[in-house]
Structures are given as C-alpha cells and as structure tokens.
Short mmCIF file of C-alpha atoms in Angstrom, two decimals:
data_model
loop_
_atom_site.label_atom_id
_atom_site.label_comp_id
_atom_site.label_asym_id
_atom_site.label_seq_id
_atom_site.Cartn_x
_atom_site.Cartn_y
_atom_site.Cartn_z
CA MET R 1 -15.68 -33.75 -38.05
CA GLU R 2 -15.28 -30.01 -38.31
CA ASP R 3 -15.93 -28.71 -41.66
CA PRO R 4 -12.64 -26.48 -42.43
CA LYS R 5 -14.39 -24.35 -44.69
CA GLU R 6 -16.83 -23.56 -42.04
CA ALA R 7 -14.17 -23.17 -39.51
CA VAL R 8 -12.51 -20.49 -41.78
CA ALA R 9 -15.81 -18.98 -42.66
CA ALA R 10 -16.97 -18.22 -38.95
CA PRO R 11 -15.89 -15.10 -37.68
CA ALA R 12 -13.56 -14.70 -34.65
CA ARG R 13 -15.91 -13.23 -31.80
CA ALA R 14 -13.93 -10.68 -30.17
CA ALA R 15 -14.43 -10.27 -26.17
CA ALA R 16 -16.56 -7.39 -25.52
CA PRO R 17 -14.63 -4.81 -23.49
CA GLU R 18 -15.49 -4.88 -19.82
CA THR R 19 -17.62 -1.77 -19.22
CA VAL R 20 -18.82 0.04 -15.64
CA LYS R 21 -22.08 1.68 -15.14
CA LEU R 22 -21.46 4.98 -13.35
CA ARG R 23 -24.05 7.45 -11.71
CA HIS R 24 -23.81 10.99 -10.74
CA PRO R 25 -25.02 11.25 -6.74
CA HIS R 26 -26.65 14.30 -7.07
CA THR R 27 -28.18 14.58 -10.89
CA GLN R 28 -28.71 10.63 -10.79
CA GLU R 29 -27.44 10.54 -14.72
CA THR R 30 -25.90 7.32 -15.78
CA VAL R 31 -23.23 6.64 -17.97
CA GLU R 32 -21.74 3.41 -18.91
CA VAL R 33 -18.12 3.49 -20.04
CA GLU R 34 -15.28 0.97 -20.80
CA ALA R 35 -13.50 -0.09 -17.58
CA THR R 36 -10.30 1.68 -18.49
CA ALA R 37 -8.78 4.58 -16.28
CA ALA R 38 -8.69 6.85 -19.14
CA ALA R 39 -12.41 6.30 -19.82
CA LEU R 40 -13.41 6.41 -16.10
CA VAL R 41 -11.46 9.12 -14.70
CA PRO R 42 -12.98 12.02 -16.41
CA TYR R 43 -16.20 10.78 -15.03
CA MET R 44 -14.99 10.26 -11.39
CA VAL R 45 -13.67 13.43 -11.38
CA GLN R 46 -16.68 14.91 -12.17
CA GLY R 47 -18.19 13.02 -8.96
CA TYR R 48 -19.50 10.26 -10.87
CA GLU R 49 -19.70 6.96 -8.49
CA GLN R 50 -19.62 3.30 -9.45
CA VAL R 51 -23.31 1.70 -9.77
CA ARG R 52 -22.99 -0.90 -6.82
CA PRO R 53 -25.80 -3.50 -5.64
CA GLU R 54 -26.21 -1.18 -2.48
CA ASN R 55 -27.02 1.69 -5.01
CA PRO R 56 -28.67 0.35 -7.89
CA ALA R 57 -29.23 2.60 -10.70
CA MET X 1 2.30 -12.90 32.34
CA ALA X 2 2.63 -10.43 29.71
CA SER X 3 2.34 -10.27 26.23
CA ARG X 4 4.73 -9.03 23.25
CA VAL X 5 3.93 -6.56 20.81
CA GLN X 6 4.32 -9.42 18.21
CA GLN X 7 0.98 -10.75 19.45
CA LEU X 8 -0.81 -8.13 18.01
CA ILE X 9 -3.78 -8.80 15.62
CA LEU X 10 -4.22 -6.33 13.26
CA GLY X 11 -7.86 -6.11 11.17
CA LEU X 12 -8.71 -3.20 9.16
CA GLY X 13 -12.35 -2.88 7.42
CA LYS X 14 -12.19 -4.23 4.12
CA ASN X 15 -15.62 -2.79 2.90
CA LYS X 16 -16.80 0.52 3.77
CA GLN X 17 -18.91 0.85 6.79
CA ALA X 18 -22.58 1.74 5.89
CA ASN X 19 -22.19 4.99 7.95
CA ILE X 20 -19.70 6.45 10.56
CA ALA X 21 -21.56 4.29 13.22
CA THR X 22 -21.96 1.10 11.70
CA ALA X 23 -19.12 -1.35 11.86
CA SER X 24 -17.46 -2.65 9.01
CA SER X 25 -18.60 -6.38 8.18
CA SER X 26 -15.39 -7.95 6.94
CA PHE X 27 -11.93 -7.35 7.70
CA LEU X 28 -8.36 -7.83 6.24
CA ARG X 29 -5.34 -8.91 8.82
CA PHE X 30 -2.33 -7.04 8.24
CA LYS X 31 1.34 -7.23 9.40
CA LYS X 32 2.77 -3.90 10.02
CA LEU X 33 6.47 -2.54 11.30
CA ASP X 34 5.75 0.20 13.59
CA THR X 35 4.98 -1.04 17.22
CA SER X 36 2.38 1.76 17.93
CA LEU X 37 -0.72 0.32 19.67
CA THR X 38 -3.83 2.31 19.21
CA THR X 39 -5.14 4.02 22.34
CA PRO X 40 -8.79 4.97 23.22
CA LYS X 41 -8.01 8.57 24.78
CA PRO X 42 -11.14 9.84 26.62
CA VAL X 43 -10.23 13.59 27.35
CA PHE X 44 -11.22 15.35 30.21
CA GLU X 45 -11.38 18.96 31.40
CA ASN X 46 -10.77 20.52 34.71
CA ASP X 47 -11.22 23.78 36.25
CA ALA X 48 -7.82 24.44 37.17
CA ALA X 49 -7.97 27.95 35.43
CA GLU X 50 -11.18 29.00 36.27
CA ILE X 51 -11.71 31.85 38.94
CA GLY X 52 -13.53 31.93 42.30
CA LYS X 53 -12.11 28.82 44.14
CA GLY X 54 -9.61 30.67 46.18
CA HIS X 55 -6.78 28.79 44.58
CA GLU X 56 -5.47 27.40 41.14
CA PHE X 57 -5.64 23.76 41.78
CA ILE X 58 -8.10 21.38 40.22
CA THR X 59 -11.34 21.24 42.34
CA GLN X 60 -13.21 18.81 39.45
CA THR X 61 -12.97 17.39 35.99
CA PHE X 62 -15.35 17.13 33.42
CA PRO X 63 -15.95 14.78 30.53
CA SER X 64 -14.98 16.10 27.14
CA HIS X 65 -14.65 13.94 24.15
CA TYR X 66 -12.86 10.82 22.80
CA GLU X 67 -9.47 11.17 20.62
CA VAL X 68 -8.41 7.92 18.71
CA ALA X 69 -5.73 7.84 16.21
CA ASN X 70 -2.82 5.95 14.76
CA ARG X 71 -0.21 5.00 12.20
CA LEU X 72 0.33 2.21 10.09
CA GLU X 73 3.94 1.80 8.78
CA LYS X 74 4.14 -1.02 5.81
CA TYR X 75 6.17 -2.40 3.22
CA ALA X 76 4.25 -1.67 0.09
CA SER X 77 2.14 -4.29 -1.01
CA ALA X 78 -0.45 -4.26 -3.79
CA GLU X 79 -3.43 -5.08 -1.42
CA PHE X 80 -2.32 -2.54 1.28
CA VAL X 81 -1.55 0.18 -1.37
CA THR X 82 -5.08 -0.44 -2.69
CA TRP X 83 -6.62 -0.10 0.63
CA ALA X 84 -4.60 2.87 1.33
CA ALA X 85 -5.48 4.60 -1.66
CA ALA X 86 -9.15 3.43 -1.76
CA TYR X 87 -9.80 4.84 1.73
CA GLY X 88 -7.46 7.84 1.39
CA LEU X 89 -8.97 9.31 -1.87
CA GLY X 90 -12.44 7.89 -1.78
CA ASN X 91 -13.64 7.52 -5.17
CA ILE X 92 -13.37 3.99 -5.89
CA VAL X 93 -14.29 1.92 -9.01
CA GLN X 94 -13.49 -1.77 -8.94
CA THR X 95 -13.67 -3.96 -11.97
CA GLY X 96 -13.25 -7.53 -12.89
CA SER X 97 -15.13 -10.72 -12.14
CA ALA X 98 -12.00 -12.63 -10.93
CA ALA X 99 -8.73 -12.19 -9.60
CA PRO X 100 -6.78 -9.84 -10.44
CA TYR X 101 -9.20 -7.38 -9.60
CA ALA X 102 -8.75 -3.91 -10.92
CA TYR X 103 -9.29 -0.60 -8.99
CA THR X 104 -9.46 2.78 -10.14
CA ILE X 105 -8.93 5.31 -7.42
CA THR X 106 -9.50 9.20 -7.76
CA PRO X 107 -10.01 11.83 -5.13
CA LEU X 108 -13.52 12.87 -4.08
CA ASN X 109 -15.33 15.27 -5.87
CA PRO X 110 -16.08 17.88 -2.78
CA GLY X 111 -19.05 18.96 -4.94
CA THR X 112 -20.77 15.56 -4.18
CA THR X 113 -19.44 14.74 -0.69
CA LEU X 114 -16.92 15.93 1.84
CA GLU X 115 -17.02 12.45 3.54
CA LEU X 116 -14.48 9.85 2.67
CA PRO X 117 -15.63 6.10 2.90
CA TYR X 118 -15.34 4.97 6.80
CA PHE X 119 -13.62 2.01 8.04
CA SER X 120 -13.28 -0.15 11.19
CA VAL X 121 -10.26 -1.01 12.68
CA VAL X 122 -9.70 -4.01 15.34
CA GLU X 123 -6.74 -4.58 17.39
CA GLN X 124 -6.11 -7.86 19.75
CA VAL X 125 -3.42 -8.74 21.70
CA ALA X 126 -3.68 -12.21 23.51
CA GLU X 127 -2.54 -12.15 27.15
CA GLY X 128 -3.43 -14.78 29.95
CA GLY X 129 -5.95 -16.77 28.50
CA GLY X 130 -7.77 -13.63 27.36
CA ASN X 131 -6.89 -10.45 25.81
CA SER X 132 -5.07 -7.43 26.96
CA ILE X 133 -6.41 -5.55 24.27
CA ASP X 134 -9.51 -6.09 22.46
CA ASN X 135 -10.83 -2.97 20.90
CA LEU X 136 -13.01 -2.26 17.76
CA TYR X 137 -12.59 1.29 16.60
CA ILE X 138 -15.60 2.39 14.49
CA GLY X 139 -15.80 5.16 12.02
CA CYS X 140 -12.18 5.82 11.16
CA ALA X 141 -10.84 7.58 8.29
CA VAL X 142 -7.63 8.18 6.43
CA GLU X 143 -5.83 11.41 7.24
CA ASP X 144 -2.89 11.03 4.87
CA PHE X 145 -0.93 8.25 3.30
CA LEU X 146 2.67 8.44 1.88
CA TYR X 147 4.39 5.91 -0.61
CA GLN X 148 8.33 6.02 -0.04
CA PHE X 149 10.48 4.28 -2.55
CA ASN X 150 14.16 4.25 -2.07
CA TYR X 151 17.46 2.46 -3.43
CA GLY X 152 18.96 -0.33 -1.61
CA PRO X 153 17.96 -4.07 -1.47
CA GLY X 154 14.62 -5.57 -0.07
CA ARG X 155 11.39 -4.52 1.11
CA GLN X 156 12.40 -1.35 2.60
CA SER X 157 12.69 -0.37 -1.05
CA SER X 158 9.19 0.12 -1.10
CA LYS X 159 7.01 1.46 1.81
CA MET X 160 3.49 2.97 2.55
CA THR X 161 2.35 4.89 5.57
CA VAL X 162 -0.98 5.48 6.62
CA ASN X 163 -2.15 7.85 9.39
CA TRP X 164 -5.71 7.51 10.37
CA VAL X 165 -8.15 9.00 12.79
CA GLY X 166 -11.14 7.24 14.84
CA SER X 167 -14.99 9.14 15.50
CA GLY X 168 -14.12 7.67 19.16
CA LEU X 169 -16.56 5.09 18.70
CA LEU X 170 -15.26 1.95 20.27
CA THR X 171 -16.56 -1.52 21.17
CA THR X 172 -14.46 -3.30 23.79
CA PRO X 173 -14.48 -6.60 23.41
CA SER X 174 -14.45 -6.10 19.79
CA GLY X 175 -16.28 -9.28 19.25
CA ILE X 176 -14.31 -9.52 15.87
CA THR X 177 -12.89 -12.98 14.61
CA VAL X 178 -10.30 -11.28 12.65
CA PRO X 179 -9.34 -13.58 9.43
CA ALA X 180 -6.09 -15.08 8.66
CA LEU X 181 -3.29 -12.93 7.61
CA THR X 182 -3.70 -11.75 4.21
CA VAL X 183 -1.10 -12.98 1.56
CA GLU X 184 0.68 -9.54 0.49
CA ASN X 185 2.47 -9.03 -2.81
CA ASN X 186 5.09 -7.14 -1.71
CA MET X 187 6.38 -4.42 -4.69
CA LEU X 188 9.78 -3.69 -4.68
CA ALA X 189 11.15 -0.52 -6.06
CA ALA X 190 13.29 -2.28 -8.45
CA SER X 191 10.35 -3.12 -10.41
CA MET X 192 9.73 0.79 -10.77
CA ALA X 193 8.89 2.73 -13.94
CA LEU X 194 8.74 6.66 -13.53
CA SER X 195 8.23 9.08 -16.10
CA VAL X 196 7.94 12.84 -15.10
CA ASN X 197 7.20 15.79 -17.55
CA GLY X 198 8.42 13.51 -20.39
CA THR X 199 11.68 12.08 -18.68
CA ASP X 200 12.04 8.17 -18.14
CA TYR X 201 14.05 8.34 -14.87
CA VAL X 202 14.49 4.57 -14.91
CA ALA X 203 15.87 4.28 -18.31
CA THR X 204 18.66 6.66 -17.38
CA LYS X 205 19.21 4.71 -14.03
CA ARG X 206 19.21 8.18 -12.43
CA ILE X 207 16.60 7.74 -10.09
CA LEU X 208 17.48 7.45 -6.39
CA SER X 209 14.43 7.55 -4.05
CA GLY X 210 11.02 9.55 -3.65
CA SER X 211 7.61 9.73 -2.26
CA ILE X 212 3.95 10.50 -3.33
CA GLY X 213 1.83 11.79 -0.63
CA TRP X 214 -2.05 12.64 0.06
CA LYS X 215 -3.22 14.76 3.02
CA ASN X 216 -6.79 15.11 3.74
CA ASN X 217 -6.78 17.58 6.63
CA LEU X 218 -9.70 16.17 7.90
CA LEU X 219 -11.94 19.02 9.56
CA LEU X 220 -11.70 16.81 13.11
CA ASN X 221 -13.13 19.42 15.50
CA ALA X 222 -16.18 20.03 13.20
CA GLY X 223 -16.90 16.06 13.83
CA PHE X 224 -18.07 17.24 17.53
CA PHE X 225 -21.08 19.11 16.37
CA PRO X 226 -24.16 19.56 18.07
CA GLY X 227 -26.05 16.05 18.42
CA SER X 228 -22.50 14.21 17.20
CA GLY X 229 -23.45 11.63 20.04
CA LEU X 230 -21.72 10.73 23.35
CA GLN X 231 -20.03 7.39 24.38
CA ASN X 232 -19.47 7.06 28.46
CA GLY X 233 -20.45 10.60 28.64
CA LEU X 234 -17.80 11.63 26.30
CA GLN X 235 -18.37 13.52 23.14
CA VAL X 236 -17.49 11.25 19.88
CA ARG X 237 -17.40 12.76 16.31
CA GLY X 238 -20.54 12.12 13.96
CA ARG X 239 -18.75 13.22 10.67
CA MET X 240 -15.02 13.41 9.68
CA GLU X 241 -14.97 15.73 6.56
CA ILE X 242 -12.09 16.36 4.36
CA GLY X 243 -10.26 19.92 4.61
CA ALA X 244 -8.00 21.52 1.76
CA ARG X 245 -6.44 18.42 0.84
CA VAL X 246 -2.59 18.35 -0.31
CA PRO X 247 -1.01 16.22 -3.10
CA ALA X 248 2.70 15.72 -2.62
CA PHE X 249 5.54 14.47 -4.70
CA GLN X 250 9.21 14.82 -4.45
CA PHE X 251 12.05 12.66 -5.72
CA THR X 252 15.68 12.53 -5.80
CA ALA X 253 17.85 11.60 -9.13
CA ARG X 254 21.36 11.60 -10.06
CA LEU X 255 22.39 15.12 -11.51
CA LEU X 256 23.76 14.37 -14.94
CA TYR X 257 24.77 16.91 -17.70
CA GLY X 258 22.15 18.13 -19.61
CA SER X 259 19.73 17.08 -16.57
CA PRO X 260 16.11 18.99 -17.43
CA GLU X 261 15.29 19.27 -13.95
CA TYR X 262 16.41 23.10 -13.65
CA ASN X 263 14.90 23.86 -17.15
CA THR X 264 11.69 22.15 -16.36
CA LEU X 265 11.48 24.16 -12.88
CA VAL X 266 12.37 27.71 -14.60
CA ALA X 267 10.19 27.21 -17.48
CA GLN X 268 7.33 25.72 -15.44
CA THR X 269 6.80 23.10 -17.95
CA THR X 270 3.97 20.88 -16.94
CA GLY X 271 3.51 17.13 -17.65
CA THR X 272 2.28 13.98 -16.10
CA ALA X 273 4.08 11.82 -13.49
CA ALA X 274 3.65 8.56 -13.24
CA LEU X 275 5.08 5.78 -11.04
CA THR X 276 4.33 1.99 -11.47
CA VAL X 277 5.60 -0.68 -9.26
CA GLN X 278 4.40 -4.07 -9.12
CA HIS X 279 4.95 -7.59 -7.71
CA ASP X 280 4.15 -9.30 -10.86
CA ALA X 281 1.44 -8.79 -13.95
CA ASN X 282 -1.25 -9.26 -11.52
CA ASN X 283 -0.18 -7.50 -8.18
CA ALA X 284 0.47 -3.59 -9.25
CA VAL X 285 -0.09 -0.07 -8.61
CA THR X 286 0.19 3.12 -10.61
CA PHE X 287 0.23 6.60 -9.21
CA THR X 288 -0.36 9.39 -11.88
CA PHE X 289 -0.18 13.06 -11.59
CA GLN X 290 -2.15 14.16 -14.22
CA GLN X 291 -0.44 17.62 -14.75
CA MET X 292 2.58 18.53 -12.52
CA ALA X 293 5.18 21.52 -12.43
CA PHE X 294 8.27 21.50 -10.36
CA GLN X 295 8.09 23.64 -7.01
CA THR X 296 11.99 23.26 -6.39
CA ALA X 297 14.98 21.60 -7.65
CA GLU X 298 17.68 21.45 -5.18
CA ASN X 299 21.08 20.00 -5.48
CA ALA X 300 22.24 17.54 -3.33
CA GLU X 301 24.08 14.19 -2.88
CA ALA X 302 23.57 10.75 -2.07
CA ASP X 303 26.41 8.28 -1.31
CA GLY X 304 28.83 11.19 -2.31
CA ILE X 305 27.03 11.10 -5.73
CA VAL X 306 25.77 14.80 -6.84
CA ALA X 307 21.91 14.31 -7.35
CA VAL X 308 19.04 16.98 -7.47
CA THR X 309 16.13 16.84 -5.25
CA VAL X 310 12.72 17.80 -7.03
CA THR X 311 9.57 18.84 -5.37
CA GLY X 312 6.59 18.43 -7.49
CA ALA X 313 3.64 20.90 -7.81
CA PRO X 314 0.96 18.85 -8.63
CA GLN X 315 -1.91 20.75 -10.64
CA TYR X 316 -5.54 20.29 -11.31
CA ASN X 317 -6.16 19.31 -14.69
CA ALA X 318 -9.42 19.97 -16.04
CA THR X 319 -10.22 16.68 -17.61
CA ASN X 320 -8.39 13.98 -15.15
CA GLY X 321 -8.03 16.13 -11.81
CA VAL X 322 -5.16 15.75 -9.65
CA LEU X 323 -4.19 12.21 -8.74
CA THR X 324 -5.27 8.93 -10.19
CA VAL X 325 -4.19 5.52 -8.29
CA THR X 326 -4.91 2.13 -10.57
CA THR X 327 -3.98 -0.85 -8.98
CA GLN X 328 -4.43 -4.63 -9.49
CA CYS X 329 -4.62 -7.02 -6.83
CA GLY X 330 -6.16 -10.37 -5.76
CA ILE X 331 -8.62 -8.97 -3.33
CA SER X 332 -12.08 -7.90 -3.93
CA GLY X 333 -14.29 -5.46 -2.07
CA ILE X 334 -11.88 -3.08 -0.67
CA ALA X 335 -13.96 0.10 0.17
CA GLN X 336 -17.02 -1.31 -1.66
#
C-alpha cells in the first residue's frame, strides 16, 4: 500500500512545455523556443524555420 | 455517356514538394463549391502581325508556354484554412505529437527566400470506364487567399477562397490514387471572436461581415527564365516568386452611438486585430494582424440597419511582422 506521507512528499512533476527548434537558413544559427505563437513568431518573422527531419540541425 | 461535375475528385498536395518539378507524395481530398475545372492551357503565338507576308492573316503558329491556374472556393474548415494559410504565407511551424496538431504560420521573410512552398493538384473525373480528366499539376503556388465571414445561418457564414497558379508542369494520366475525402471540421461564424484595436465586436453584437485576405502577386513572367524548361515544346515556369504582397482586412459592423471607428480612423490609432473561428477546441483558426490602423470607415447599411464598413491598413510590426495565422486541426504534415 502506498505510504500517504510519501505521496504527499513527492513533488508533482509538471509537464515540460513543448519546445521547437528553429534555424535561420542563412546564418544556420539555431534556437529552441517554447511552442507558443508568442515565442515562435518573432523568430519566424526574421526567417527562422522549423528544423525538420529533412533539414536536420 | 458523359460525366457530371460532382464526380470531380480533387486532391491537393499535403506535403510540400521537394522542388518545383517534383510532385507532392501525399494528398488531401477536398470538396469545393465552385464548379471550375482546371485546364492546362498551351499558349501559341502566330505571325498575323508580322509584315512581309503580303497579307494580314496567320500563316504559322509557334509554341509559347503553358498557363495553369484555378480557384478553390470552400466552406472554411480548420483543415482547409490551415492548408491555404500554410501554402499562402510560407513559413510554417507544426507542433504536437498527436492530434490536434498546432500550426503557427507567418509570411515568408523575403530576406531568406522568395519562393513559397510548392504543392501539386490532382483532378480526376470518371467517365465511360476511364477518366475524362486525369491531370496532375506539379509546382503550384498560392496567389491569394480570402477568408470571408457573414451573418446568417449555416456554412455560408464562413468561407475560404484560394486562387492558385501552376508552373505548367503536367502529368497525364496523373497516376495518383487520391485518398478518401478529408473529414473537415467547418467553423461557423457563430463561433467567432473578433477584437480590433481594442474593441470587442462580438461582445457588443455589432459585427456583421468581413474578410481577411492575402495576395502574393506572384512574379509569373519571371518564372519563364532562360533555362526554365520545356514541356511538349512549350515553356514552363522554373520558379514562382512572391511580388509585393498585400494583406487585407475589412469588416462591417452596426453603427452605434459612441462607435469608435471614425475616431480611430482620424487618430490613426494602431492596435492588433484578432479573429478566431472554431469548430471545437481542437479545430480552430486565429488570424492576427499584429499592428493595424484604419484606412477608411464608411457609413453603410445592412438589411436596413445603419452600419459602418471599415477597411484596415495592416502594418508591419518590428517584432511580430504583419500577419500570423495559428490553427489547430487533426491533420499532421501540411506543407511540411
């Protein structure tokens, strides 16, 4: 049986936010940003593209 | 025997082409509203205007080039709007390891490329045990898209129209097995949220109709460059680059005492404009103009009710650009 004290003591593990790897096609600089529009768009506007299997970083 | 236009099987490339001349390897089958069938148009010149023949009539024709273009008019589903925005704007990030997949879509940065992702189009019409039409158009790009919303019931309240242009490359018969119809999740205008320059047009029940558009003004003649290629002795395009792109936003709302449109126009106040429509929590689209002033605000009427029609002037925001389209749908790999 589960020890209730242990259950309380165990910290809840929050799910890590999904991230996306982006790369600039000219400079090849890569960044990893949170998968939200607010985080992605400023990079996408500069030309950063998603790193995909066919264009691995 | 003959065939009815409803027999049209229309497949649009799901994955982007590796290059303008290599067909998409997967397709989405969609229904559409317009009855236009794509025609591969070989264009020929003639010598009617040339002097020295002794008359003004044609004595000879000369192969010139292929023209391929058509439109897609559809009720707006999360799947099709995602497809249209992805191929129409060009920079796509897809996230999510299972449905619903999230797409964040922005216009191309012309400092990195001038070419949108290319897709293929297949049209098939069965007739007489075979096909009266069975064409695969390779190397196609979106010239423009227009999302339109309107008051009134049903799917007509939310539509999406796309005009596309082909490189001229064509395979007949297509050799493509088009998959089953895509299950589309239509987004009625009744689900809309609309905020423009700080005004919530849905909460006040003022919004009536409107549209959001994007036109790429593709440089079509520049696609016929020396070495662009030939098909049956006629030129085909070897590239289709974006020209001067034009975003567009217009809406009509009921005009009330204290309505802010005129003052917003005169003051040239800028703000964001965000329009969201959805089928459900997993199938939705949001268009966001990152910074916009009003170009015009004209008094109008709709069904006898006094209204105002506003034409927006979307501006480029230094951080977030002009337009962002975020979508959620159950299809993975669109324009990937």
